[in-house]
mmCIF file of C-alpha atoms in Angstrom:
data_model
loop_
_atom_site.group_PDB
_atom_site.id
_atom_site.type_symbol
_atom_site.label_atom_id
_atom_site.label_comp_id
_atom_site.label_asym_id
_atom_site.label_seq_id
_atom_site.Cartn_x
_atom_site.Cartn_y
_atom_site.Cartn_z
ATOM 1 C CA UNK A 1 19.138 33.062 38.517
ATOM 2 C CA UNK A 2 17.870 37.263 38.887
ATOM 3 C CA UNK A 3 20.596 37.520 36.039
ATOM 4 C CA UNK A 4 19.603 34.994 33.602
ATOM 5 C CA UNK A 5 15.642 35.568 34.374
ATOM 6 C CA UNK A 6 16.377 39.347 33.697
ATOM 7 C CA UNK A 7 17.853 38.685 29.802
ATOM 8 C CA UNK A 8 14.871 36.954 29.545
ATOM 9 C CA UNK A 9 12.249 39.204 30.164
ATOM 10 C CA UNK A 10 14.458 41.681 28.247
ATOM 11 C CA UNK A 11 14.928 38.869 25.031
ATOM 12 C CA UNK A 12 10.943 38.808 25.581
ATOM 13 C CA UNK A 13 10.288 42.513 25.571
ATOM 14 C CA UNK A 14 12.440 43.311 22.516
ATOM 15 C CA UNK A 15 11.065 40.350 20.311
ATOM 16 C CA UNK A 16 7.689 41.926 21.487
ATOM 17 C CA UNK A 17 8.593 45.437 20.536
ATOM 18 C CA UNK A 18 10.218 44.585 16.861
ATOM 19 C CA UNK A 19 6.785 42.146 16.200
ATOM 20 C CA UNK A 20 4.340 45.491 17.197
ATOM 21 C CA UNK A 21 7.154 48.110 14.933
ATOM 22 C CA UNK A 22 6.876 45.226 12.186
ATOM 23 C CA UNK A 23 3.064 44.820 11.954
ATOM 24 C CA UNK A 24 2.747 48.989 12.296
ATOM 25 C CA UNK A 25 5.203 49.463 9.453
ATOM 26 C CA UNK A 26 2.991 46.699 7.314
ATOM 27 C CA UNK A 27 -0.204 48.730 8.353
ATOM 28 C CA UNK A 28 0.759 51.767 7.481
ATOM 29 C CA UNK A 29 2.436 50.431 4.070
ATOM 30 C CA UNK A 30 -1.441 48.596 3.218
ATOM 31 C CA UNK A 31 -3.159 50.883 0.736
ATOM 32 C CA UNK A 32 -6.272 52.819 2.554
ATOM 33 C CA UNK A 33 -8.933 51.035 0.164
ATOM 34 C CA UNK A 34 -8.381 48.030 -1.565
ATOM 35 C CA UNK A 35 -8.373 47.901 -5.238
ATOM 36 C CA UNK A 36 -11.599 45.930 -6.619
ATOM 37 C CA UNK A 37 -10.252 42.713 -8.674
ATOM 38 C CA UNK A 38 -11.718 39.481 -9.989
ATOM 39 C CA UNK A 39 -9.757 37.613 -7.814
ATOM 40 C CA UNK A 40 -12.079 40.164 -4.517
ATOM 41 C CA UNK A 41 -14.368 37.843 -2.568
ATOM 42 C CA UNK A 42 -17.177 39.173 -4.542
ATOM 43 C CA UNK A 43 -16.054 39.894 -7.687
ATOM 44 C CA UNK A 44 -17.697 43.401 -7.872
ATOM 45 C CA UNK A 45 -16.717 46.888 -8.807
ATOM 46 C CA UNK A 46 -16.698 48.623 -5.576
ATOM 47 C CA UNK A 47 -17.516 52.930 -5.915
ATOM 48 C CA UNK A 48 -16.251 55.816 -3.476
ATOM 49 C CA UNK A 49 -18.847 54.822 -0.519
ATOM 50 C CA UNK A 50 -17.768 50.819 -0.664
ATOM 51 C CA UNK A 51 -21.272 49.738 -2.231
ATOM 52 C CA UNK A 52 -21.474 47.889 -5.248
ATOM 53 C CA UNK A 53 -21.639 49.674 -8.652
ATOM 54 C CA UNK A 54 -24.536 47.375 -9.368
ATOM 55 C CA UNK A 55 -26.281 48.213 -5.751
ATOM 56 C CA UNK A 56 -25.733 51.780 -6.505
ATOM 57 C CA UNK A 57 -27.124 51.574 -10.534
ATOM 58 C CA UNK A 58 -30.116 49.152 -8.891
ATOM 59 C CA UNK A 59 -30.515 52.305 -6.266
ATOM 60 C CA UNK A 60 -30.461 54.803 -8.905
ATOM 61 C CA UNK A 61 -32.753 53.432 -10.978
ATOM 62 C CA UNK A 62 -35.180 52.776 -8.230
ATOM 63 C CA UNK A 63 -35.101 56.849 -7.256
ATOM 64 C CA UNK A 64 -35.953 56.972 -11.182
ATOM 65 C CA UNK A 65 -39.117 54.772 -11.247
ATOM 66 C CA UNK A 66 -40.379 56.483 -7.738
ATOM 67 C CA UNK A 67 -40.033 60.013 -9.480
ATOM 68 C CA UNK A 68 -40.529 58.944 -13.146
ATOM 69 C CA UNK A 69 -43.585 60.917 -14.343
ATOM 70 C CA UNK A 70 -46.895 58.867 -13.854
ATOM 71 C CA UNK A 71 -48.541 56.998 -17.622
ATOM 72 C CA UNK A 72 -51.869 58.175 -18.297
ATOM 73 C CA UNK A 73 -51.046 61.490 -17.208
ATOM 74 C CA UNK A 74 -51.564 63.206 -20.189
ATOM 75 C CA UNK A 75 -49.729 65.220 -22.896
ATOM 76 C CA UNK A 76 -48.484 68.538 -23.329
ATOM 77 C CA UNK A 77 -47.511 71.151 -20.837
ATOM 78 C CA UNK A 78 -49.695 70.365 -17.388
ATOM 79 C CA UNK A 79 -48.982 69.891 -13.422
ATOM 80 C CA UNK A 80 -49.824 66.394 -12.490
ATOM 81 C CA UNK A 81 -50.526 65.528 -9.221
ATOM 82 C CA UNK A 82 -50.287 61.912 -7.720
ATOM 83 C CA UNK A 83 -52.196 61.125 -4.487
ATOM 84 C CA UNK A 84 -50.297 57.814 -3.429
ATOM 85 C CA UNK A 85 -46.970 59.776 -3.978
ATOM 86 C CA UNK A 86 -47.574 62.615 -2.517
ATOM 87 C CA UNK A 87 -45.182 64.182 -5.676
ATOM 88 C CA UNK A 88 -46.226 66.862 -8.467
ATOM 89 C CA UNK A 89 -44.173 66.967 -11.854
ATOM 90 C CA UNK A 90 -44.236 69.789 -13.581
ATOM 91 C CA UNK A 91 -44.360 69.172 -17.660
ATOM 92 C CA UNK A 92 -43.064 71.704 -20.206
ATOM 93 C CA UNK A 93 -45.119 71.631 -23.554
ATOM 94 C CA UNK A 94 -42.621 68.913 -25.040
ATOM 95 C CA UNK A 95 -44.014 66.282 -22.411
ATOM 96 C CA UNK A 96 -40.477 66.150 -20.542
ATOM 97 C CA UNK A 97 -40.723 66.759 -16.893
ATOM 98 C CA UNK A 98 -39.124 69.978 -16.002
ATOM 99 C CA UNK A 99 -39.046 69.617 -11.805
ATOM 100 C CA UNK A 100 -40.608 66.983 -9.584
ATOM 101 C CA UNK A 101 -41.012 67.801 -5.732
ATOM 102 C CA UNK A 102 -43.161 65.773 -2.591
ATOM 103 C CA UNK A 103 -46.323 68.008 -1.175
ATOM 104 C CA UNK A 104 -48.227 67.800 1.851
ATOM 105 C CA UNK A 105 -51.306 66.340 1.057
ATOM 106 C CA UNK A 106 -54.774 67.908 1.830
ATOM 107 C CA UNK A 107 -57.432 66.374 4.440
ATOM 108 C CA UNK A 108 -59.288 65.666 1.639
ATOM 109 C CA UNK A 109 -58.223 64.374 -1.821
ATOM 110 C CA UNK A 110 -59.620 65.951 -5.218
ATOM 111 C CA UNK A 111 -61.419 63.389 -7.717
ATOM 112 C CA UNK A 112 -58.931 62.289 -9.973
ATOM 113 C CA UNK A 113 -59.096 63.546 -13.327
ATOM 114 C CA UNK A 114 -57.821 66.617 -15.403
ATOM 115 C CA UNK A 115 -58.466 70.248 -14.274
ATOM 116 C CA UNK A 116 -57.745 73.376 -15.126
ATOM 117 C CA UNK A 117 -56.377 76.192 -13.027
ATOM 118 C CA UNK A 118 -59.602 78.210 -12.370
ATOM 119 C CA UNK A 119 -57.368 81.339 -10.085
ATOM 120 C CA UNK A 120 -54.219 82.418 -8.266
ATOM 121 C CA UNK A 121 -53.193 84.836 -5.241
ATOM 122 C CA UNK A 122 -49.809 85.854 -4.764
ATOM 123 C CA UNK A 123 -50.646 85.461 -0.894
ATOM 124 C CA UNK A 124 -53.198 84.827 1.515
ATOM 125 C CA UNK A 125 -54.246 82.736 4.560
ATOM 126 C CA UNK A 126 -54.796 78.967 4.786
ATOM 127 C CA UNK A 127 -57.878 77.389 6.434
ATOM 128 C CA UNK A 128 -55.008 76.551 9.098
ATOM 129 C CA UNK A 129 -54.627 80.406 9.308
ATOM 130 C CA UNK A 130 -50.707 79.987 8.295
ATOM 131 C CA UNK A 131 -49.870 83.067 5.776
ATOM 132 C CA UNK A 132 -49.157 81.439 2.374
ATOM 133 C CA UNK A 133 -47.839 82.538 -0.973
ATOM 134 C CA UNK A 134 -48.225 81.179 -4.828
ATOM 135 C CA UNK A 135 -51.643 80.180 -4.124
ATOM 136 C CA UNK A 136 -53.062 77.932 -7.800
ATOM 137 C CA UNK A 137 -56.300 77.203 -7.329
ATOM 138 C CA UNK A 138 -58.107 74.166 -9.675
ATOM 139 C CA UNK A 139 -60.928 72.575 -8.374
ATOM 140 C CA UNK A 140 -64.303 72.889 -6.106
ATOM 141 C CA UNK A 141 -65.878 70.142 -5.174
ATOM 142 C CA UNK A 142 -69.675 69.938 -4.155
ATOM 143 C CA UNK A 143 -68.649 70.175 -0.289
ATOM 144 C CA UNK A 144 -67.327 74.035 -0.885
ATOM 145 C CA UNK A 145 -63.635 72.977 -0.806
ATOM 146 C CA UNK A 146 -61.610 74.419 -2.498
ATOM 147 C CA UNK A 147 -58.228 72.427 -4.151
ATOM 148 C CA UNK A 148 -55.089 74.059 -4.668
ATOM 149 C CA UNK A 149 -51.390 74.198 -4.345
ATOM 150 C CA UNK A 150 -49.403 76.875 -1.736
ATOM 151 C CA UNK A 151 -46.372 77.439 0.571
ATOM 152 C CA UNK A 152 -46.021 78.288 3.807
ATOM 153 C CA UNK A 153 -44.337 81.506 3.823
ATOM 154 C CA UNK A 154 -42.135 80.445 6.851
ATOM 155 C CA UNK A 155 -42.032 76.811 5.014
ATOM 156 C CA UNK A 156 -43.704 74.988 7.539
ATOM 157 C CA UNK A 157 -46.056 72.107 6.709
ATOM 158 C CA UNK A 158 -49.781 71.167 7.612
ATOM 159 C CA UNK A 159 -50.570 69.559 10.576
ATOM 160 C CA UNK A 160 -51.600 65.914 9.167
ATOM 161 C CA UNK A 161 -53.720 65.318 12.229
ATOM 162 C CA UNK A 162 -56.146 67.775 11.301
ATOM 163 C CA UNK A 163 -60.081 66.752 11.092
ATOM 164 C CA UNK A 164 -61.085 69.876 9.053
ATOM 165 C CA UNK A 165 -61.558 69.171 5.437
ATOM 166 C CA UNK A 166 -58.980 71.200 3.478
ATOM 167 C CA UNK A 167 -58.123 70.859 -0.130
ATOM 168 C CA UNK A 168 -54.959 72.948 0.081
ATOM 169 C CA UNK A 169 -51.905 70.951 -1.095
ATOM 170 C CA UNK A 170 -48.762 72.920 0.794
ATOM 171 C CA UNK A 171 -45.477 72.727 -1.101
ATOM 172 C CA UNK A 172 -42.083 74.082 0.211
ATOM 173 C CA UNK A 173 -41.149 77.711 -1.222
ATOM 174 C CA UNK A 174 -39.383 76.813 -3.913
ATOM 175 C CA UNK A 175 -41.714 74.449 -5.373
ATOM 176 C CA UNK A 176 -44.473 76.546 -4.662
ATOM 177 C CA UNK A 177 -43.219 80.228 -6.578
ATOM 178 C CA UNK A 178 -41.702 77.110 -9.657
ATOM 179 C CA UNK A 179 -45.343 75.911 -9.819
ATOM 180 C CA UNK A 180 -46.594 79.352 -9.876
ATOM 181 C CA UNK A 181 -44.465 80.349 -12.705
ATOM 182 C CA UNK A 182 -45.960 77.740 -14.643
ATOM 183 C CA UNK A 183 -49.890 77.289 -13.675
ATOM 184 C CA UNK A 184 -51.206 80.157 -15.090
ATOM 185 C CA UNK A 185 -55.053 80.610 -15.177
ATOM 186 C CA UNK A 186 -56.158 78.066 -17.582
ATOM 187 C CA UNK A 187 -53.447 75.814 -17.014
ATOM 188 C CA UNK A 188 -53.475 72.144 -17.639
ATOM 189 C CA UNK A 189 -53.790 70.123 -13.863
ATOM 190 C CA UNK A 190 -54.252 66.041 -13.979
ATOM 191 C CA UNK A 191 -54.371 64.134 -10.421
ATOM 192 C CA UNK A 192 -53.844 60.729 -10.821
ATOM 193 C CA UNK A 193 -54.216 58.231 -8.358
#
């Protein structure tokens, strides 16, 4: 009976051992991503990340609208600010937008409406006493402040808990020295709500 129980558990063991070799060799043989096809459970083009073409086109276009340049902005070269977005587009003279970055708001928001830039610093020290750099000044309002765009010089942002009233709209570096190149005194700046 040891004998016969003893081919068994061997029978059992091989037949085990060729069914996991089998389904290994069929696993390994299975392409890495499936091929989209119309006869695929949803019948969609698939791209590199396994999303939908269409989810990725709908996301793309929705990143388009969010940074599409606001209507009733304007015309002609000009910086336009928009307080719900928190986003600046810069507009070359042939109305196409030629960089659009987020800001750090100010404690308190400038009337909307056009402006024009009234002066600039190359550097100087926010109310928050953080040294800043490509300072564009365009607006001050009855209460003394004083609206502009800056950077940080070590890129660091305002502190949005603040209760003093500011009008200094911090940028990162970058977008701060690409506004500067293009807000010269006189300049063209529309805030739209």
């Amino acid at each position: 009976m040891a004998r016969s129980s003893g081919i068994i558990v061997a029978a059992l063991t091989a037949a085990a051992l060729g069914g996991v070799g089998f389904l290994a060799f069929q696993a390994e043989a299975a392409p890495d991503r499936p091929r989209p096809s119309a006869s695929s459970p949803s019948g969609k083009e698939k791209g590199q990340d396994g999303q939908d073409k269409a989810g990725q086109d709908q996301a793309a276009k929705e990143k388009e609208a969010a940074t599409a340049l606001p209507a009733n902005s304007g015309t002609g070269a000009r910086v336009v600010y928009a307080l719900a977005q928190k986003r600046v587009w810069l507009v070359g003279a042939d109305g196409k937008v030629t960089r659009t970055f987020e800001v750090a708001p100010s404690t308190v928001n400038p009337p909307v409406g056009p402006y024009k830039v009234t002066s600039r610093d190359p550097t100087g020290l926010g109310s928050d006493n953080t040294r800043i750099e490509h300072i564009v000044r365009f607006h001050r309002d009855a209460n003394g402040v004083v609206f502009g765009f800056s950077a940080a010089v070590d890129g660091s942002l305002p502190d949005p808990a603040s209760t003093k009233k500011t009008g200094g709209i911090r940028e990162k570096p970058a977008d701060g020295l690409a506004l500067w190149n293009v807000a010269v005194n006189g300049a063209k700046v529309v805030v739209v709500p």
